[in-house]
Coordinates of C-alpha atoms and ligand atoms in Angstrom, one line a residue:
X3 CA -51.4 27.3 -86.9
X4 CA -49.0 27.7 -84.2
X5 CA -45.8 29.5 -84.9
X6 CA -42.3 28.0 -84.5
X7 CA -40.8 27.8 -82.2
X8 CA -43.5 25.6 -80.9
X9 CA -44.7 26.7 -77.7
X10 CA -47.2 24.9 -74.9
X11 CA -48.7 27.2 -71.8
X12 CA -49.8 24.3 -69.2
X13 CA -53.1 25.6 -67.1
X14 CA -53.4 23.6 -64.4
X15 CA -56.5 23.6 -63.1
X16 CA -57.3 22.1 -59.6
X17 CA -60.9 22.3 -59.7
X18 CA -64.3 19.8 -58.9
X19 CA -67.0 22.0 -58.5
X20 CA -68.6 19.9 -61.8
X21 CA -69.0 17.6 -60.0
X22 CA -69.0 15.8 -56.4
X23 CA -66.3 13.1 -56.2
X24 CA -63.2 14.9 -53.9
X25 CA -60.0 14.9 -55.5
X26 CA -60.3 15.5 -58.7
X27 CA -59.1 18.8 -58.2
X28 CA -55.5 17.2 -57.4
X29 CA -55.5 15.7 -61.0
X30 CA -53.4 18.9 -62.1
X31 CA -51.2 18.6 -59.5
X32 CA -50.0 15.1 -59.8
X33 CA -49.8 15.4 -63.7
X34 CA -47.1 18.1 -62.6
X35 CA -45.3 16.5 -60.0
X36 CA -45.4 13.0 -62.7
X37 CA -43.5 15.5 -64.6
X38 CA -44.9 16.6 -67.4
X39 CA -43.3 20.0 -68.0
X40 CA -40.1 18.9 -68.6
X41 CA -41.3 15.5 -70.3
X42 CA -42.7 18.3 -73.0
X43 CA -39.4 20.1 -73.1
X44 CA -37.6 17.1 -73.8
X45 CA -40.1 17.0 -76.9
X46 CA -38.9 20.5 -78.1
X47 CA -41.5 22.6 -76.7
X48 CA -40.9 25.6 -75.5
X49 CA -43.0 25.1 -72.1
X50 CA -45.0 28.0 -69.8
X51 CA -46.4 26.9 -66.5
X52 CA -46.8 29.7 -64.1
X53 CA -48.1 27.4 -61.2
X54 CA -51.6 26.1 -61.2
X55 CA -54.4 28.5 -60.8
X56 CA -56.1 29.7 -57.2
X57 CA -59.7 29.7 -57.8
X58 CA -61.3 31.8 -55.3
X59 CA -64.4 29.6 -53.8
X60 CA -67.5 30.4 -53.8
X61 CA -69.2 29.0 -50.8
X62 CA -72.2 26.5 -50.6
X63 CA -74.2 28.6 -48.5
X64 CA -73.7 31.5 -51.6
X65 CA -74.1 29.0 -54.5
X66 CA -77.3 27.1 -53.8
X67 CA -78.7 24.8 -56.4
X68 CA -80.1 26.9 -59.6
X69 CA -82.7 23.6 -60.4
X70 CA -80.9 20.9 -60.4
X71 CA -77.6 22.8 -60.9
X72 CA -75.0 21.9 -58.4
X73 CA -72.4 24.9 -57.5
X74 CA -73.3 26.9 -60.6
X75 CA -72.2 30.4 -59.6
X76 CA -68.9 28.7 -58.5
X77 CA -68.1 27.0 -62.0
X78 CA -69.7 30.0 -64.2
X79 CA -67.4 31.7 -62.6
X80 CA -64.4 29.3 -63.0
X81 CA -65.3 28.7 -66.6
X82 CA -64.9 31.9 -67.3
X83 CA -61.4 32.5 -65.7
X84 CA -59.6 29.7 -67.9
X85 CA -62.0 30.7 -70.9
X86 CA -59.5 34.2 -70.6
X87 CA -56.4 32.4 -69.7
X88 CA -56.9 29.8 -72.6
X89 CA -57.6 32.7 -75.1
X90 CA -54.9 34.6 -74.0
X91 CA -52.2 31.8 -74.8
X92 CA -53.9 30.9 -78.0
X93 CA -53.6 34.5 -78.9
X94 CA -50.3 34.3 -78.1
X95 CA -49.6 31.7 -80.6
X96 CA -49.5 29.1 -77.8
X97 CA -51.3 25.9 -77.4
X98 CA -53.0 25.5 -74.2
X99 CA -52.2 22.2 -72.2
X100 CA -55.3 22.5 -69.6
X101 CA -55.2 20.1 -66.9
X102 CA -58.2 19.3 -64.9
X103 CA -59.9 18.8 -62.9
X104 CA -63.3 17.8 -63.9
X105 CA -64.6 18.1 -67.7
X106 CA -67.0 21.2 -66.8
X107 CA -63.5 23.5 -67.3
X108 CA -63.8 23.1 -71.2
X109 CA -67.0 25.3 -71.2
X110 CA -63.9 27.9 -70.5
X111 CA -61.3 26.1 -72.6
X112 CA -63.3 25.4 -75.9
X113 CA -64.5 29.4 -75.3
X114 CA -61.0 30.5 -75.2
X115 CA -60.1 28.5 -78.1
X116 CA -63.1 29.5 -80.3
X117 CA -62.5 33.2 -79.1
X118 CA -59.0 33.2 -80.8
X119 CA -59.7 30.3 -83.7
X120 CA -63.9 31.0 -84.9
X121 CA -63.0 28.1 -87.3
X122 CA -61.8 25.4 -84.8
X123 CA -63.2 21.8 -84.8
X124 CA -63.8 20.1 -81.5
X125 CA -62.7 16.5 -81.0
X126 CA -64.1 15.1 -77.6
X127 CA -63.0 11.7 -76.7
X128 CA -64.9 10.8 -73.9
X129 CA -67.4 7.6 -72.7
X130 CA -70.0 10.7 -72.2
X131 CA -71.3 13.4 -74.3
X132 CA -70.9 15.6 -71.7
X133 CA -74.1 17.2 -73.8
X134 CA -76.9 17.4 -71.0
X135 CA -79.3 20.8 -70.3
X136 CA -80.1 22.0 -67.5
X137 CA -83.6 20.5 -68.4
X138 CA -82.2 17.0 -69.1
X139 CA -79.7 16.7 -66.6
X140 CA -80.5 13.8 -63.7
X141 CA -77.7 14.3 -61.6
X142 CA -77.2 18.0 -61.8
X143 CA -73.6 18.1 -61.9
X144 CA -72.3 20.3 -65.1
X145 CA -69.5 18.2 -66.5
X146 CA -71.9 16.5 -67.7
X147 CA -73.8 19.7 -69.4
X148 CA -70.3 21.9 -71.1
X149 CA -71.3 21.0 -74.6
X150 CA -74.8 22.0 -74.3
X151 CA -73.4 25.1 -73.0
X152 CA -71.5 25.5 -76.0
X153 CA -73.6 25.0 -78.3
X154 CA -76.0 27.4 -76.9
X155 CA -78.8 24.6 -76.8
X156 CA -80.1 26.2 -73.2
X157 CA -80.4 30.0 -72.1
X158 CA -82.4 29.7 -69.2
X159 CA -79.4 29.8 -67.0
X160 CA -78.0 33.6 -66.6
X161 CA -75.4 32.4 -64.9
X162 CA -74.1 31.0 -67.9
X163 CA -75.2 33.7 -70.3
X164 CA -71.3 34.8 -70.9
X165 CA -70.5 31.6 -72.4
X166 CA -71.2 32.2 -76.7
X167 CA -72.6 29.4 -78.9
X168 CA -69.6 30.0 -80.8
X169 CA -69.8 26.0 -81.4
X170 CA -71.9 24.8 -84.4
X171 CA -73.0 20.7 -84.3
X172 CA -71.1 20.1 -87.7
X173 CA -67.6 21.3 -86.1
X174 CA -68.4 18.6 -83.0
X175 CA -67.4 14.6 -83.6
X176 CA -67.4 12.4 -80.1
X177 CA -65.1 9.4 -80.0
X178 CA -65.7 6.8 -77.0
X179 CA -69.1 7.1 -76.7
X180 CA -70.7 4.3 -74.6
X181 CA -72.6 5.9 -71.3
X182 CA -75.2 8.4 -72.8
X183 CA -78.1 9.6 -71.0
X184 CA -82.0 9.0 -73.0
X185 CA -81.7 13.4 -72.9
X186 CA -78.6 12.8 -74.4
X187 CA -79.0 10.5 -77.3
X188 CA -82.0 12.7 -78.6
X189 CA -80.1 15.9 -78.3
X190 CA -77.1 14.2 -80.2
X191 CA -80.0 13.2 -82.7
X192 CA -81.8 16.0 -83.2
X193 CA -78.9 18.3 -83.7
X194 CA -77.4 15.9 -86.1
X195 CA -74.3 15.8 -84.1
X196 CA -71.6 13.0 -85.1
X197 CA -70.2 10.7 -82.9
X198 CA -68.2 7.1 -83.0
X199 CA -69.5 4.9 -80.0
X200 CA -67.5 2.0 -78.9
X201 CA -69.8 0.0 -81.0
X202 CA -68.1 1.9 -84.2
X203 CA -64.3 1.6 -82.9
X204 CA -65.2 -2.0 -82.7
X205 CA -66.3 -2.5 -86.2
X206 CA -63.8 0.4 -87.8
X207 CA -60.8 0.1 -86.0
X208 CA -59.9 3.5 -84.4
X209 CA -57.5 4.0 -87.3
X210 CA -60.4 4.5 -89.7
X211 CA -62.9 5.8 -87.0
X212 CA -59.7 8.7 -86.6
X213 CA -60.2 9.1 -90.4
X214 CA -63.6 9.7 -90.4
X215 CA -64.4 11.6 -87.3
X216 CA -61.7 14.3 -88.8
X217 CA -63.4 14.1 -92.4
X218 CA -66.6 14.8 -90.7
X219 CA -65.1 18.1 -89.2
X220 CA -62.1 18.7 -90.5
X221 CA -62.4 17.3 -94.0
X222 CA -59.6 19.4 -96.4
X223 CA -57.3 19.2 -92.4
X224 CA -57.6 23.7 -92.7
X225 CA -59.4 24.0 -89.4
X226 CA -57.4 24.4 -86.2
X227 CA -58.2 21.8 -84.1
X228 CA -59.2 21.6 -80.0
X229 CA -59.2 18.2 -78.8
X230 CA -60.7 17.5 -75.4
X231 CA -59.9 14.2 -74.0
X232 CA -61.5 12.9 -70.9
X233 CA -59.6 10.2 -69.3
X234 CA -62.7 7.9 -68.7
X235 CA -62.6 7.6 -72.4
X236 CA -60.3 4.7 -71.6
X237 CA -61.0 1.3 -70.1
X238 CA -61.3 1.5 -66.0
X239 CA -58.3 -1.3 -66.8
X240 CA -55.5 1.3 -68.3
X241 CA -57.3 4.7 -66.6
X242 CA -59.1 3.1 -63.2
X243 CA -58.5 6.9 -61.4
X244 CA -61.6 8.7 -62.7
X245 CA -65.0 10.1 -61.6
X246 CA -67.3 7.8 -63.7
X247 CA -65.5 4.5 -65.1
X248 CA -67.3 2.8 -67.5
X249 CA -66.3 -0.9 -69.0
X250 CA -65.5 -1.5 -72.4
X251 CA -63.7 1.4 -73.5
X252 CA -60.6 2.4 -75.3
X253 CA -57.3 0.6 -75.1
X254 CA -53.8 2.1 -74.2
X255 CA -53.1 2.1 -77.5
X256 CA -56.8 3.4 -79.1
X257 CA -56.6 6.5 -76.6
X258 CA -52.5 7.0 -77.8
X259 CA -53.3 6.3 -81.8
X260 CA -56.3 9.0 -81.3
X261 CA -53.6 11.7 -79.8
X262 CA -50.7 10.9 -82.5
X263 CA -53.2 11.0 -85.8
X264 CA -54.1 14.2 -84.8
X265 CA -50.9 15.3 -84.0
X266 CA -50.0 14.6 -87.1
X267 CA -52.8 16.8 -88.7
X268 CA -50.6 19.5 -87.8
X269 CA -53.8 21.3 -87.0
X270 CA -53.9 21.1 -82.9
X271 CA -54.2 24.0 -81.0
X272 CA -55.7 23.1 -78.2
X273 CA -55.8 20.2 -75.6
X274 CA -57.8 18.9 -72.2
X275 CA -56.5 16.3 -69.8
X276 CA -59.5 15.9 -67.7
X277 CA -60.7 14.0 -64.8
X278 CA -57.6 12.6 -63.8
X279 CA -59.0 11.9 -59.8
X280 CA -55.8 10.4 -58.1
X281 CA -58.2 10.1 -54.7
X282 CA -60.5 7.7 -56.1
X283 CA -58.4 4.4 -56.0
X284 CA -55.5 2.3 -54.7
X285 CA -52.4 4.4 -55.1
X286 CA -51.0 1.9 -57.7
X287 CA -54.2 3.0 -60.1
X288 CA -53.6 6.6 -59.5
X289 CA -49.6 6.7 -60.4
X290 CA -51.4 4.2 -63.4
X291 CA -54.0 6.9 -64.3
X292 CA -51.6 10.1 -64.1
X293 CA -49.2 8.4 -65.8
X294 CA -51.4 7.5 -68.7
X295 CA -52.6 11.2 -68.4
X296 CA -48.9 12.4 -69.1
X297 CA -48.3 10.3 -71.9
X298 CA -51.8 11.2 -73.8
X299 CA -50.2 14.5 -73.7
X300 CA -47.2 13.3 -74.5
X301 CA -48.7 11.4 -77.5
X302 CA -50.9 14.9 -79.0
X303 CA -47.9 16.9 -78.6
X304 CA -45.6 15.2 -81.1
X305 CA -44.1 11.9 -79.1
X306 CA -43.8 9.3 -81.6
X307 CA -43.5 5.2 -81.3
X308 CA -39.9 5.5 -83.7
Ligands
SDC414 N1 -74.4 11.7 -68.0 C1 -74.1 11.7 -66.6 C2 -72.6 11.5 -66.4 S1 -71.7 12.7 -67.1 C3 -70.0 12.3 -66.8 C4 -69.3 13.6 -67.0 S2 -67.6 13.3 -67.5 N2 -67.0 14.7 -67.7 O1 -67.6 12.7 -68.7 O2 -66.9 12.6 -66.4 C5 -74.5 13.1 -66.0 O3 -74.9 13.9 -66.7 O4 -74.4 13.2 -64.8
MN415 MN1 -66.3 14.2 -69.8
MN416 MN1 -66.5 11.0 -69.2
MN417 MN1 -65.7 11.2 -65.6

């Protein structure tokens, strides 16, 4: 899908309005200053990164809570910058590198990408479905609510009305699952959504759980594909700098294999580094974290083990 020579636009995006943790919104930054532009060029990419973007904020006392909502005027709006910067660079035949910052950025980043490809698939590795309403939502804090935006499960919010349902259930497959809310598990059920827990890595092997999760959406490999990878997808032992860490979850190697199969595909055209919080921990964990960040990148753009 994307034309030779291959090209990568990094949009770093230093934002945390999702959510309430500080410093996730310096994720970006340290992936940057870890080097990852020119680790990229040394793959043979032709790399784009203009600086990372200034999002102009929207105060508290302007963005009050919409129900449970935290800072929704502030993220709608957000969202909807990087959905036109992310379709602008896949129109331009480029992949989009986005670089968060929390997870709620993909409501603009799966937009952008289903804007320019109608067809794409969605693979979102992540311990969280990320798939709650604003109805179903305890904590109120929408990265845990883009794919319910997505799919256009909830149109109460107008603040959210620009983003299209542009994403259907059968074009969605989770990897990493193993921290879903009660709301969560009967949305994912109801909409017949696919997704491999922890439970099925276990018993599969992520080589065959790969394998499957892409039959599921991609079967004949024709569909472009966005892949969305949240870092907390990964053990708090190989990614401990995150928002929400959960045990038992993917090793080095599961989170790598996931980003080289579908590499391989031939069929990415779109990819998330998110919630990369280098505040959160010792400073050991965060150069751990970033790093780990740089080579999943690394990994779904082509690096390979020989
Ligand atoms: N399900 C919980 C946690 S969501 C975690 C969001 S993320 N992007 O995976 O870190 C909630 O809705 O707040
Ligand atoms: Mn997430
Ligand atoms: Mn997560
Ligand atoms: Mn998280």
């Amino acid at each position: 899908f994307l034309p030779d020579p291959k090209s990568v636009a990094i949009v770093g995006c230093p934002f945390s309005g999702g959510q309430t943790k500080a410093g996730v919104d310096k994720g970006p930054i340290y992936l940057v200053e870890a080097g990852l532009p020119q680790q990229l060029a040394d793959l043979g990419w032709q790399v784009q990164f203009d600086g990372h973007h200034q999002f102009e904020e929207i105060s508290a006392a302007s963005d009050p809570p919409i129900g449970k909502l935290k800072n929704p005027r502030f993220v709608s709006k957000v969202c909807q910058a990087v959905a036109q910067v992310v379709g602008g660079h896949a129109k331009k035949g480029q992949l989009p590198l986005t670089l968060g910052g929390d997870h709620s950025l993909a409501m603009g980043t799966i937009s952008g990408t289903l804007d320019t490809y109608p067809d794409a698939c969605l693979v979102w590795v992540d311990a969280h479905a990320d798939i709650n309403t604003p109805q179903t939502t305890d904590s109120g804090n929408i990265h845990g609510m883009p794919v319910s935006f997505l799919l256009g499960l909830d149109t109460s919010v107008p603040e959210f009305a620009w983003v299209k349902p542009n994403l259907k259930p059968n074009k969605l497959v989770y990897i990493g699952l193993r921290d879903i809310d009660a709301g969560e598990k009967k949305i994912l059920r109801e909409n017949g959504i696919k997704a491999f827990s922890m439970h099925e890595v276990d018993k599969w092997g992520i080589g065959k759980v790969v394998e499957m999760a892409l039959d599921h959406v991609n079967p004949k490999r024709e569909s472009p594909i966005h892949l969305s990878f949240d870092v907390d997808a990964l053990d708090p032992s190989v990614a401990p700098s995150t928002g929400t860490p959960v045990r038992g979850g993917l090793t080095f190697r599961e989170g790598h294999y996931i980003c080289e199969a579908i590499y391989e595909t031939g069929c990415l055209v779109a990819l998330d580094i998110m919630e990369v919080n280098p505040s959160l921990a010792d400073a050991a964990s965060a150069v751990q974290t970033v790093a780990v960040g740089c080579s999943l990148a690394r990994s779904a753009l082509g690096e390979t083990l020989l």
